[in-house]
Amino acid sequence: MIERYVAELNEALCGPRTVKADLLAEARDGLIDAAEAYEETGLDRASAERRAVADFGPVATVAPDYQTELALAQGRRTAVLICAVLTIQPVAWWMLLSLVGHGTGTANGAGYDLVNSVVRWTGGGAIGMALAVAIATGSGVRHLGPRRGLVRAAGFFAFAVCAVFAVLGALLTFYSTATESLLGVTGLPMTALLLGIPLVAIAVSGRRCLTAA
């Protein structure tokens, strides 16, 4: 009975695997403890497990609270990922230019300088917003409550970050004096690795936010 119940609860939930595994293990342990307590009162094992499951509540009733916790965890992960990627991106861009043989001190023109300034300001703002989301879905739950709407907002924010910085990254590449090297046979794989893949990871995490919420 207990294992069947936990399996049904597992099917009803979606979210970060490690957090989900911890929640299911906690539920299983609680049910086992309750069943053992009923056994000590004289019930057989099957009846004890049945009583423990009945006390715990139907999956349809229990799952929403568990799902909220999973959604908040996914929101935090997405926000932290955005902070990490946007903090590391300037270093990644410098590394990329160095790998293709162009230093960051190379004159790139007014267009490049303008886009680069937009990237810095937009990146700082996005990091600040991501930190706010991380706090709101973490310790802020004590004050704001477990609002799954914040997780949906985190998902849409992740998509917005991907779209904005994909465009800005393309403009930086276009205005850079290293354009041919960055999009060449040797430069393109590195450009995708250092700039493209992190944005894809953010998009995937954002989609998981919307699914979990």
XYZ file of N, CA, C and O in Angstrom:
852
model
N 0.833 -1.211 0.000
C 0.000 0.000 0.000
C 0.866 1.258 0.000
O 0.616 2.192 -0.764
N 1.876 1.268 0.848
C 2.719 2.460 0.951
C 3.474 2.712 -0.342
O 3.512 3.828 -0.861
N 4.092 1.657 -0.894
C 4.866 1.825 -2.126
C 3.964 2.221 -3.290
O 4.351 3.027 -4.138
N 2.774 1.657 -3.330
C 1.831 2.016 -4.397
C 1.408 3.483 -4.258
O 1.304 4.209 -5.256
N 1.180 3.912 -3.031
C 0.791 5.303 -2.785
C 1.917 6.257 -3.200
O 1.674 7.274 -3.862
N 3.140 5.933 -2.803
C 4.284 6.780 -3.146
C 4.483 6.824 -4.662
O 4.824 7.872 -5.224
N 4.254 5.699 -5.330
C 4.370 5.667 -6.788
C 3.326 6.570 -7.437
O 3.619 7.289 -8.408
N 2.115 6.578 -6.921
C 1.062 7.449 -7.452
C 1.407 8.928 -7.206
O 1.186 9.775 -8.076
N 1.960 9.196 -6.039
C 2.364 10.561 -5.729
C 3.493 11.006 -6.661
O 3.509 12.141 -7.141
N 4.410 10.102 -6.933
C 5.510 10.383 -7.855
C 4.987 10.744 -9.240
O 5.461 11.686 -9.871
N 3.991 10.024 -9.709
C 3.418 10.286 -11.037
C 2.695 11.629 -11.081
O 2.617 12.266 -12.134
N 2.180 12.057 -9.949
C 1.402 13.303 -9.915
C 2.280 14.548 -9.829
O 1.779 15.657 -10.007
N 3.578 14.376 -9.548
C 4.455 15.513 -9.319
C 5.457 15.702 -10.449
O 5.855 14.731 -11.107
N 5.878 16.941 -10.669
C 6.968 17.212 -11.604
C 7.795 18.359 -11.046
O 7.266 19.288 -10.424
N 9.103 18.268 -11.236
C 9.996 19.278 -10.697
C 11.409 18.747 -10.610
O 11.694 17.657 -11.122
N 12.307 19.478 -9.964
C 13.700 19.042 -9.833
C 13.797 17.647 -9.225
O 13.170 17.368 -8.198
N 14.574 16.782 -9.854
C 14.619 15.378 -9.438
C 15.074 15.188 -8.001
O 14.488 14.396 -7.258
N 16.126 15.892 -7.608
C 16.654 15.674 -6.260
C 15.655 16.134 -5.196
O 15.467 15.460 -4.179
N 15.020 17.276 -5.440
C 14.024 17.774 -4.486
C 12.831 16.837 -4.441
O 12.306 16.520 -3.360
N 12.412 16.383 -5.601
C 11.280 15.458 -5.673
C 11.601 14.154 -4.946
O 10.772 13.625 -4.197
N 12.813 13.645 -5.145
C 13.218 12.406 -4.470
C 13.211 12.587 -2.955
O 12.789 11.690 -2.212
N 13.668 13.748 -2.484
C 13.676 14.013 -1.038
C 12.253 14.064 -0.483
O 11.977 13.532 0.604
N 11.343 14.717 -1.215
C 9.959 14.812 -0.763
C 9.295 13.443 -0.707
O 8.574 13.126 0.248
N 9.542 12.630 -1.726
C 8.953 11.293 -1.751
C 9.532 10.415 -0.634
O 8.795 9.639 -0.012
N 10.827 10.557 -0.399
C 11.455 9.776 0.687
C 10.887 10.194 2.035
O 10.633 9.346 2.906
N 10.644 11.495 2.198
C 10.054 11.992 3.445
C 8.638 11.451 3.626
O 8.256 11.041 4.739
N 7.869 11.440 2.536
C 6.504 10.910 2.617
C 6.523 9.426 2.941
O 5.745 8.946 3.786
N 7.418 8.680 2.269
C 7.511 7.237 2.514
C 7.878 6.948 3.967
O 7.286 6.077 4.617
N 8.876 7.681 4.478
C 9.312 7.468 5.864
C 8.179 7.769 6.844
O 7.983 7.042 7.839
N 7.432 8.839 6.568
C 6.316 9.170 7.450
C 5.242 8.092 7.443
O 4.685 7.740 8.492
N 4.957 7.552 6.277
C 3.950 6.489 6.168
C 4.419 5.214 6.861
O 3.630 4.536 7.535
N 5.693 4.899 6.695
C 6.235 3.688 7.340
C 6.169 3.831 8.861
O 5.787 2.888 9.581
N 6.551 5.006 9.357
C 6.503 5.234 10.813
C 5.065 5.103 11.329
O 4.825 4.498 12.389
N 4.119 5.664 10.567
C 2.716 5.585 10.989
C 2.221 4.148 10.968
O 1.505 3.702 11.881
N 2.612 3.389 9.937
C 2.193 1.991 9.833
C 2.762 1.170 10.988
O 2.073 0.326 11.570
N 4.029 1.430 11.324
C 4.646 0.694 12.428
C 3.958 1.013 13.749
O 3.802 0.132 14.617
N 3.530 2.268 13.894
C 2.815 2.643 15.122
C 1.484 1.903 15.210
O 1.078 1.447 16.298
N 0.792 1.759 14.081
C -0.475 1.025 14.074
C -0.246 -0.467 14.322
O -1.085 -1.134 14.952
N 0.877 -0.987 13.829
C 1.191 -2.396 14.077
C 1.356 -2.654 15.574
O 0.971 -3.712 16.089
N 1.945 -1.686 16.271
C 2.163 -1.851 17.707
C 0.850 -1.882 18.480
O 0.796 -2.367 19.615
N -0.212 -1.360 17.850
C -1.519 -1.409 18.510
C -2.247 -2.716 18.245
O -3.353 -2.927 18.748
N -1.632 -3.598 17.417
C -2.228 -4.901 17.162
C -2.712 -5.147 15.753
O -3.156 -6.262 15.437
N -2.647 -4.154 14.864
C -3.080 -4.349 13.480
C -2.045 -5.148 12.707
O -0.842 -5.073 12.985
N -2.504 -5.930 11.728
C -1.551 -6.610 10.857
C -0.934 -5.575 9.906
O -1.416 -4.454 9.784
N 0.147 -5.988 9.209
C 0.901 -5.029 8.403
C 0.035 -4.391 7.309
O 0.094 -3.174 7.102
N -0.744 -5.192 6.612
C -1.561 -4.662 5.510
C -2.572 -3.635 6.029
O -2.735 -2.558 5.450
N -3.215 -3.967 7.135
C -4.202 -3.044 7.708
C -3.520 -1.779 8.226
O -4.060 -0.668 8.103
N -2.334 -1.959 8.811
C -1.591 -0.807 9.339
C -1.201 0.146 8.208
O -1.322 1.366 8.339
N -0.743 -0.411 7.085
C -0.363 0.432 5.947
C -1.589 1.124 5.356
O -1.534 2.291 4.966
N -2.694 0.394 5.289
C -3.925 0.965 4.759
C -4.388 2.143 5.629
O -4.800 3.184 5.114
N -4.298 1.970 6.947
C -4.699 3.042 7.862
C -3.752 4.245 7.731
O -4.193 5.398 7.742
N -2.455 3.977 7.620
C -1.466 5.062 7.487
C -1.707 5.867 6.218
O -1.656 7.107 6.235
N -1.985 5.169 5.117
C -2.249 5.852 3.849
C -3.527 6.674 3.937
O -3.589 7.806 3.445
N -4.546 6.105 4.574
C -5.816 6.831 4.716
C -5.626 8.097 5.542
O -6.191 9.150 5.227
N -4.821 8.015 6.591
C -4.561 9.191 7.428
C -3.776 10.256 6.668
O -3.981 11.452 6.876
N -2.878 9.821 5.803
C -2.034 10.749 5.063
C -2.854 11.602 4.100
O -2.579 12.775 3.899
N -3.883 10.990 3.517
C -4.771 11.723 2.622
C -4.646 11.268 1.185
O -3.616 10.726 0.782
N -5.682 11.468 0.371
C -5.638 11.083 -1.037
C -4.542 11.838 -1.784
O -4.208 12.967 -1.441
N -3.990 11.203 -2.803
C -2.939 11.827 -3.602
C -3.413 13.162 -4.175
O -2.678 14.149 -4.197
N -4.657 13.200 -4.626
C -5.195 14.427 -5.221
C -5.216 15.580 -4.226
O -5.138 16.754 -4.617
N -5.310 15.264 -2.938
C -5.335 16.305 -1.906
C -3.925 16.701 -1.472
O -3.646 17.875 -1.218
N -3.050 15.716 -1.411
C -1.689 15.937 -0.908
C -0.783 16.547 -1.971
O 0.064 17.405 -1.675
N -0.943 16.130 -3.232
C -0.022 16.513 -4.299
C 0.140 18.023 -4.505
O 1.261 18.487 -4.737
N -0.930 18.838 -4.444
C -0.745 20.279 -4.695
C 0.276 20.946 -3.786
O 1.052 21.798 -4.241
N 0.294 20.590 -2.499
C 1.265 21.196 -1.594
C 2.685 20.777 -1.957
O 3.613 21.600 -1.941
N 2.861 19.500 -2.283
C 4.171 19.031 -2.710
C 4.594 19.711 -4.013
O 5.752 20.084 -4.190
N 3.636 19.863 -4.931
C 3.952 20.478 -6.217
C 4.356 21.937 -6.053
O 5.230 22.425 -6.768
N 3.747 22.626 -5.114
C 4.125 24.013 -4.853
C 5.577 24.102 -4.413
O 6.333 24.970 -4.871
N 5.989 23.192 -3.539
C 7.375 23.190 -3.075
C 8.335 22.889 -4.231
O 9.402 23.499 -4.342
N 7.947 21.963 -5.099
C 8.777 21.650 -6.262
C 8.865 22.837 -7.214
O 9.925 23.126 -7.777
N 7.749 23.517 -7.409
C 7.733 24.678 -8.296
C 8.649 25.779 -7.769
O 9.417 26.387 -8.522
N 8.586 26.038 -6.469
C 9.450 27.057 -5.876
C 10.921 26.685 -6.024
O 11.766 27.553 -6.297
N 11.229 25.412 -5.858
C 12.614 24.956 -6.029
C 13.085 25.184 -7.460
O 14.222 25.607 -7.702
N 12.208 24.905 -8.437
C 12.570 25.121 -9.834
C 12.738 26.610 -10.123
O 13.640 27.011 -10.871
N 11.903 27.445 -9.524
C 12.047 28.883 -9.692
C 13.379 29.385 -9.161
O 14.045 30.210 -9.797
N 13.784 28.884 -7.991
C 15.072 29.274 -7.418
C 16.212 28.834 -8.323
O 17.157 29.595 -8.568
N 16.135 27.615 -8.812
C 17.199 27.107 -9.688
C 17.338 27.957 -10.941
O 18.441 28.258 -11.392
N 16.216 28.326 -11.511
C 16.243 29.132 -12.727
C 16.846 30.501 -12.454
O 17.667 30.999 -13.230
N 16.443 31.114 -11.351
C 16.968 32.438 -11.002
C 18.476 32.386 -10.755
O 19.223 33.252 -11.222
N 18.930 31.372 -10.045
C 20.369 31.232 -9.775
C 21.132 30.978 -11.071
O 22.236 31.504 -11.275
N 20.551 30.177 -11.964
C 21.196 29.906 -13.246
C 21.345 31.192 -14.060
O 22.399 31.437 -14.667
N 20.308 32.022 -14.078
C 20.375 33.294 -14.800
C 21.491 34.168 -14.222
O 22.296 34.748 -14.969
N 21.562 34.256 -12.897
C 22.626 35.044 -12.261
C 24.005 34.518 -12.653
O 24.899 35.303 -13.005
N 24.168 33.202 -12.606
C 25.472 32.612 -12.913
C 25.875 32.866 -14.360
O 27.003 33.279 -14.649
N 24.938 32.630 -15.281
C 25.251 32.794 -16.703
C 25.584 34.245 -17.027
O 26.583 34.532 -17.708
N 24.775 35.176 -16.547
C 24.997 36.582 -16.884
C 26.228 37.149 -16.196
O 26.834 38.103 -16.689
N 26.607 36.574 -15.068
C 27.840 37.003 -14.403
C 29.067 36.489 -15.144
O 30.080 37.191 -15.266
N 28.960 35.263 -15.665
C 30.099 34.641 -16.331
C 30.237 35.081 -17.789
O 31.337 35.059 -18.345
N 29.145 35.522 -18.417
C 29.171 35.838 -19.847
C 30.245 36.838 -20.247
O 30.896 36.650 -21.284
N 30.462 37.937 -19.502
C 31.545 38.848 -19.901
C 32.907 38.163 -19.956
O 33.708 38.426 -20.853
N 33.159 37.269 -18.992
C 34.413 36.521 -18.989
C 34.456 35.571 -20.187
O 35.486 35.418 -20.855
N 33.314 34.937 -20.484
C 33.243 34.029 -21.625
C 33.495 34.769 -22.933
O 34.179 34.262 -23.831
N 32.941 35.980 -23.038
C 33.150 36.786 -24.246
C 34.619 37.159 -24.406
O 35.187 37.088 -25.493
N 35.248 37.549 -23.298
C 36.683 37.873 -23.334
C 37.507 36.653 -23.738
O 38.428 36.749 -24.559
N 37.166 35.502 -23.174
C 37.876 34.271 -23.530
C 37.695 33.944 -25.012
O 38.628 33.524 -25.697
N 36.466 34.141 -25.497
C 36.175 33.832 -26.889
C 36.991 34.706 -27.825
O 37.577 34.227 -28.801
N 37.042 36.008 -27.535
C 37.836 36.912 -28.368
C 39.315 36.552 -28.314
O 40.026 36.636 -29.329
N 39.780 36.145 -27.138
C 41.179 35.751 -27.007
C 41.477 34.492 -27.810
O 42.518 34.377 -28.457
N 40.540 33.553 -27.806
C 40.749 32.292 -28.517
C 40.803 32.479 -30.030
O 41.493 31.737 -30.728
N 40.054 33.466 -30.533
C 40.061 33.682 -31.982
C 41.112 34.709 -32.390
O 41.197 35.093 -33.561
N 41.898 35.165 -31.398
C 43.021 36.029 -31.728
C 42.735 37.512 -31.711
O 43.479 38.299 -32.302
N 41.674 37.941 -31.029
C 41.343 39.365 -30.931
C 41.242 39.747 -29.459
O 40.518 39.108 -28.700
N 41.922 40.788 -29.060
C 41.844 41.251 -27.683
C 40.637 42.145 -27.466
O 40.105 42.723 -28.411
N 40.214 42.277 -26.223
C 39.066 43.134 -25.927
C 39.391 44.602 -26.093
O 38.502 45.431 -26.174
N 40.672 44.930 -26.143
C 41.059 46.330 -26.311
C 41.035 46.778 -27.763
O 41.275 47.949 -28.056
N 40.757 45.890 -28.703
C 40.724 46.240 -30.119
C 39.585 47.216 -30.389
O 38.477 47.041 -29.895
N 39.868 48.247 -31.190
C 38.834 49.233 -31.529
C 37.755 48.574 -32.378
O 38.052 47.968 -33.409
N 36.499 48.695 -31.962
C 35.399 48.049 -32.673
C 34.391 49.028 -33.254
O 33.479 48.621 -33.942
N 34.508 50.300 -32.927
C 33.583 51.276 -33.474
C 32.473 51.647 -32.508
O 32.256 51.001 -31.479
N 31.734 52.701 -32.898
C 30.690 53.239 -32.027
C 29.533 52.251 -31.830
O 28.955 52.163 -30.751
N 29.171 51.506 -32.886
C 28.070 50.552 -32.781
C 28.355 49.488 -31.745
O 27.494 49.164 -30.911
N 29.562 48.950 -31.759
C 29.954 47.921 -30.795
C 29.925 48.486 -29.383
O 29.421 47.855 -28.461
N 30.488 49.695 -29.215
C 30.544 50.300 -27.882
C 29.134 50.530 -27.328
O 28.888 50.333 -26.135
N 28.209 50.952 -28.200
C 26.839 51.181 -27.759
C 26.179 49.883 -27.305
O 25.580 49.818 -26.224
N 26.298 48.854 -28.137
C 25.695 47.560 -27.779
C 26.335 47.005 -26.517
O 25.650 46.460 -25.645
N 27.638 47.170 -26.394
C 28.341 46.670 -25.213
C 27.848 47.365 -23.950
O 27.691 46.736 -22.893
N 27.561 48.665 -24.048
C 27.019 49.393 -22.900
C 25.623 48.891 -22.545
O 25.291 48.720 -21.366
N 24.810 48.637 -23.579
C 23.467 48.102 -23.347
C 23.555 46.741 -22.665
O 22.778 46.430 -21.749
N 24.508 45.923 -23.108
C 24.690 44.598 -22.502
C 25.026 44.725 -21.025
O 24.475 44.000 -20.182
N 25.925 45.646 -20.694
C 26.323 45.805 -19.286
C 25.143 46.241 -18.417
O 24.904 45.675 -17.348
N 24.409 47.257 -18.874
C 23.288 47.752 -18.087
C 22.147 46.735 -18.011
O 21.568 46.521 -16.938
N 21.839 46.122 -19.147
C 20.770 45.122 -19.160
C 21.147 43.912 -18.328
O 20.313 43.355 -17.600
N 22.413 43.501 -18.429
C 22.879 42.356 -17.646
C 22.788 42.621 -16.154
O 22.343 41.766 -15.382
N 23.197 43.826 -15.736
C 23.110 44.164 -14.320
C 21.673 44.167 -13.827
O 21.372 43.662 -12.739
N 20.768 44.732 -14.648
C 19.357 44.737 -14.261
C 18.767 43.342 -14.183
O 18.011 43.021 -13.257
N 19.132 42.500 -15.143
C 18.611 41.131 -15.157
C 19.127 40.329 -13.970
O 18.388 39.543 -13.364
N 20.381 40.536 -13.612
C 20.937 39.848 -12.439
C 20.204 40.283 -11.178
O 19.866 39.463 -10.316
N 19.932 41.596 -11.068
C 19.193 42.091 -9.910
C 17.806 41.480 -9.821
O 17.361 41.071 -8.736
N 17.113 41.393 -10.960
C 15.774 40.804 -10.966
C 15.826 39.319 -10.630
O 14.974 38.803 -9.909
N 16.840 38.628 -11.150
C 16.980 37.195 -10.863
C 17.237 36.963 -9.375
O 16.703 36.021 -8.777
N 18.058 37.821 -8.774
C 18.301 37.704 -7.330
C 17.017 37.914 -6.542
O 16.763 37.228 -5.549
N 16.189 38.859 -7.003
C 14.914 39.113 -6.332
C 14.011 37.889 -6.417
O 13.345 37.510 -5.440
N 13.995 37.235 -7.584
C 13.183 36.022 -7.752
C 13.713 34.905 -6.860
O 12.939 34.180 -6.219
N 15.038 34.772 -6.797
C 15.640 33.723 -5.960
C 15.267 33.917 -4.493
O 14.955 32.952 -3.780
N 15.293 35.159 -4.042
C 14.934 35.443 -2.647
C 13.443 35.214 -2.420
O 13.032 34.628 -1.411
N 12.608 35.669 -3.377
C 11.153 35.545 -3.216
C 10.709 34.085 -3.188
O 9.749 33.740 -2.490
N 11.391 33.222 -3.930
C 11.023 31.805 -3.954
C 11.788 30.990 -2.912
O 11.605 29.779 -2.825
N 12.646 31.668 -2.152
C 13.399 31.000 -1.095
C 12.963 31.497 0.270
O 11.864 31.207 0.738
N 13.812 32.307 0.893
C 13.498 32.808 2.236
C 12.296 33.748 2.226
O 11.610 33.897 3.239
N 12.027 34.364 1.074
C 10.901 35.290 0.998
C 9.546 34.633 1.129
O 8.537 35.323 1.349
N 9.496 33.308 1.003
C 8.225 32.585 1.134
C 7.602 32.820 2.507
O 6.380 32.830 2.651
N 8.459 33.046 3.521
C 7.947 33.290 4.877
C 7.086 34.548 4.925
O 6.172 34.655 5.744
N 7.389 35.510 4.055
C 6.663 36.782 4.069
C 5.632 36.874 2.942
O 4.539 37.417 3.133
N 5.981 36.342 1.766
C 5.097 36.451 0.605
C 4.152 35.270 0.460
O 3.149 35.355 -0.246
N 4.495 34.158 1.116
C 3.714 32.935 0.944
C 4.217 32.150 -0.264
O 4.930 32.682 -1.114
N 3.857 30.860 -0.338
C 4.322 30.010 -1.442
C 3.534 30.268 -2.722
O 2.631 29.511 -3.076
N 3.849 31.337 -3.419
C 3.090 31.733 -4.599
C 3.677 31.115 -5.868
O 4.775 31.475 -6.291
N 2.910 30.238 -6.477
C 3.387 29.606 -7.697
C 3.387 30.577 -8.873
O 4.045 30.352 -9.882
N 2.662 31.700 -8.728
C 2.694 32.726 -9.766
C 4.099 33.286 -9.951
O 4.489 33.660 -11.062
N 4.886 33.329 -8.860
C 6.268 33.778 -8.957
C 7.090 32.843 -9.835
O 7.990 33.284 -10.548
N 6.770 31.570 -9.770
C 7.504 30.584 -10.572
C 7.164 30.754 -12.049
O 8.043 30.665 -12.916
N 5.897 31.000 -12.344
C 5.522 31.275 -13.741
C 6.227 32.527 -14.246
O 6.711 32.568 -15.385
N 6.287 33.540 -13.393
C 6.993 34.772 -13.764
C 8.467 34.487 -14.029
O 9.062 35.039 -14.971
N 9.067 33.619 -13.215
C 10.470 33.250 -13.420
C 10.661 32.561 -14.764
O 11.667 32.778 -15.452
N 9.687 31.724 -15.156
C 9.773 31.051 -16.444
C 9.730 32.024 -17.604
O 10.557 31.954 -18.526
N 8.790 32.966 -17.564
C 8.696 33.963 -18.640
C 9.911 34.887 -18.637
O 10.390 35.313 -19.695
N 10.406 35.195 -17.448
C 11.604 36.025 -17.341
C 12.801 35.327 -17.986
O 13.611 35.959 -18.667
N 12.904 34.016 -17.781
C 13.993 33.252 -18.389
C 13.928 33.329 -19.908
O 14.952 33.518 -20.587
N 12.728 33.206 -20.470
C 12.576 33.318 -21.923
C 12.971 34.716 -22.404
O 13.591 34.868 -23.460
N 12.580 35.729 -21.639
C 12.915 37.103 -22.013
C 14.423 37.324 -22.001
O 14.984 37.959 -22.905
N 15.087 36.779 -20.980
C 16.545 36.889 -20.898
C 17.200 36.240 -22.119
O 18.116 36.813 -22.730
N 16.722 35.063 -22.482
C 17.282 34.366 -23.651
C 17.114 35.190 -24.919
O 18.051 35.342 -25.708
N 15.912 35.727 -25.122
C 15.637 36.494 -26.337
C 16.488 37.755 -26.394
O 17.127 38.049 -27.421
N 16.517 38.509 -25.291
C 17.242 39.784 -25.275
C 18.736 39.571 -25.479
O 19.373 40.238 -26.307
N 19.308 38.612 -24.757
C 20.755 38.445 -24.828
C 21.193 37.677 -26.074
O 22.349 37.793 -26.494
N 20.295 36.925 -26.677
C 20.606 36.333 -27.977
C 20.742 37.433 -29.028
O 21.668 37.425 -29.850
N 19.812 38.406 -28.989
C 19.873 39.536 -29.934
C 21.111 40.389 -29.664
O 21.849 40.750 -30.599
N 21.350 40.702 -28.397
C 22.517 41.525 -28.059
C 23.818 40.808 -28.401
O 24.772 41.429 -28.886
N 23.858 39.502 -28.172
C 25.051 38.730 -28.530
C 25.289 38.735 -30.031
O 26.434 38.849 -30.492
N 24.202 38.626 -30.802
C 24.326 38.668 -32.255
C 24.823 40.034 -32.718
O 25.667 40.134 -33.621
N 24.342 41.100 -32.076
C 24.788 42.453 -32.444
C 26.254 42.668 -32.076
O 27.010 43.279 -32.849
N 26.664 42.173 -30.922
C 28.079 42.285 -30.544
C 28.961 41.568 -31.555
O 30.026 42.068 -31.957
N 28.512 40.389 -31.961
C 29.282 39.619 -32.944
C 29.344 40.363 -34.271
O 30.390 40.418 -34.921
N 28.219 40.944 -34.676
C 28.151 41.655 -35.961
C 29.056 42.879 -35.973
O 29.767 43.149 -36.955
N 29.052 43.651 -34.870
C 29.824 44.891 -34.825
C 31.290 44.667 -34.453
O 32.105 45.584 -34.600
N 31.619 43.479 -33.979
C 32.987 43.212 -33.578
C 33.906 43.100 -34.799
O 33.506 42.619 -35.861
N 35.153 43.515 -34.625
C 36.134 43.356 -35.698
C 36.511 41.891 -35.871
O 37.153 41.538 -36.857
N 36.081 41.051 -34.919
C 36.391 39.621 -34.995
C 35.248 38.808 -35.581
O 35.213 37.594 -35.435
N 34.304 39.465 -36.265
C 33.113 38.773 -36.774
C 33.459 37.555 -37.611
O 32.910 36.462 -37.405
N 34.361 37.720 -38.556
C 34.712 36.604 -39.441
C 35.318 35.452 -38.658
O 35.046 34.286 -38.942
N 36.137 35.770 -37.659
C 36.751 34.712 -36.843
C 35.719 34.024 -35.952
O 35.723 32.802 -35.788
N 34.803 34.829 -35.387
C 33.798 34.264 -34.486
C 32.842 33.329 -35.213
O 32.353 32.350 -34.641
N 32.544 33.626 -36.470
C 31.594 32.822 -37.231
C 32.286 31.903 -38.230
O 31.632 31.286 -39.069
N 33.589 31.819 -38.127
C 34.339 30.945 -39.024
C 34.262 29.485 -38.605
O 33.597 29.121 -37.624
N 34.991 28.646 -39.319
C 34.949 27.209 -39.071
C 35.414 26.870 -37.663
O 34.841 26.015 -36.985
N 36.452 27.537 -37.200
C 36.974 27.248 -35.854
C 36.277 28.084 -34.777
O 36.147 27.651 -33.636
N 35.856 29.294 -35.128
C 35.259 30.171 -34.123
C 33.818 29.869 -33.801
O 33.379 30.044 -32.661
N 33.041 29.398 -34.802
C 31.613 29.174 -34.586
C 31.324 28.152 -33.488
O 30.456 28.397 -32.640
N 32.007 26.995 -33.448
C 31.737 26.042 -32.356
C 32.001 26.645 -30.975
O 31.250 26.402 -30.035
N 33.065 27.449 -30.877
C 33.366 28.071 -29.581
C 32.334 29.131 -29.232
O 31.959 29.299 -28.068
N 31.868 29.863 -30.255
C 30.821 30.860 -30.019
C 29.560 30.199 -29.491
O 28.929 30.667 -28.539
N 29.183 29.071 -30.110
C 27.995 28.342 -29.663
C 28.185 27.781 -28.258
O 27.267 27.817 -27.430
N 29.389 27.278 -27.981
C 29.657 26.656 -26.681
C 29.623 27.675 -25.551
O 28.987 27.457 -24.515
N 30.300 28.811 -25.750
C 30.440 29.777 -24.672
C 29.268 30.749 -24.554
O 28.998 31.271 -23.470
N 28.572 31.000 -25.659
C 27.492 31.979 -25.630
C 26.113 31.375 -25.866
O 25.136 31.792 -25.246
N 26.022 30.404 -26.766
C 24.717 29.854 -27.124
C 24.174 28.842 -26.137
O 23.015 28.937 -25.699
N 24.995 27.884 -25.750
C 24.529 26.800 -24.882
C 24.028 27.312 -23.525
O 23.001 26.838 -23.024
N 24.714 28.285 -22.883
C 24.179 28.798 -21.613
C 22.773 29.385 -21.750
O 21.933 29.215 -20.860
N 22.499 30.070 -22.872
C 21.163 30.633 -23.071
C 20.135 29.529 -23.297
O 18.989 29.638 -22.841
N 20.533 28.473 -23.982
C 19.632 27.332 -24.162
C 19.305 26.707 -22.806
O 18.154 26.327 -22.540
N 20.314 26.611 -21.945
C 20.091 26.049 -20.602
C 19.089 26.892 -19.820
O 18.230 26.355 -19.113
N 19.178 28.215 -19.960
C 18.215 29.093 -19.286
C 16.817 28.869 -19.832
O 15.834 28.823 -19.080
N 16.704 28.731 -21.158
C 15.393 28.505 -21.771
C 14.775 27.198 -21.291
O 13.576 27.137 -20.984
N 15.580 26.149 -21.204
C 15.086 24.849 -20.736
C 14.610 24.965 -19.285
O 13.544 24.438 -18.914
N 15.384 25.658 -18.464
C 15.003 25.832 -17.062
C 13.733 26.661 -16.949
O 12.875 26.391 -16.095
N 13.582 27.666 -17.817
C 12.361 28.462 -17.818
C 11.140 27.634 -18.188
O 10.067 27.789 -17.589
N 11.296 26.751 -19.169
C 10.199 25.870 -19.555
C 9.808 24.963 -18.391
O 8.624 24.699 -18.165
N 10.788 24.482 -17.645
C 10.494 23.628 -16.500
C 9.751 24.399 -15.431
O 8.927 23.826 -14.694
N 10.033 25.696 -15.309
C 9.283 26.536 -14.359
C 7.805 26.538 -14.723
O 6.936 26.360 -13.857
N 7.500 26.749 -16.000
C 6.106 26.816 -16.432
C 5.429 25.467 -16.251
O 4.246 25.396 -15.896
N 6.166 24.390 -16.480
C 5.590 23.049 -16.305
C 5.307 22.756 -14.832
O 4.256 22.237 -14.470
N 6.259 23.135 -13.960
C 6.118 22.867 -12.525
C 5.046 23.746 -11.890
O 4.378 23.331 -10.935
N 4.895 24.955 -12.406
C 3.938 25.884 -11.812
C 2.509 25.538 -12.192
O 1.569 26.005 -11.564
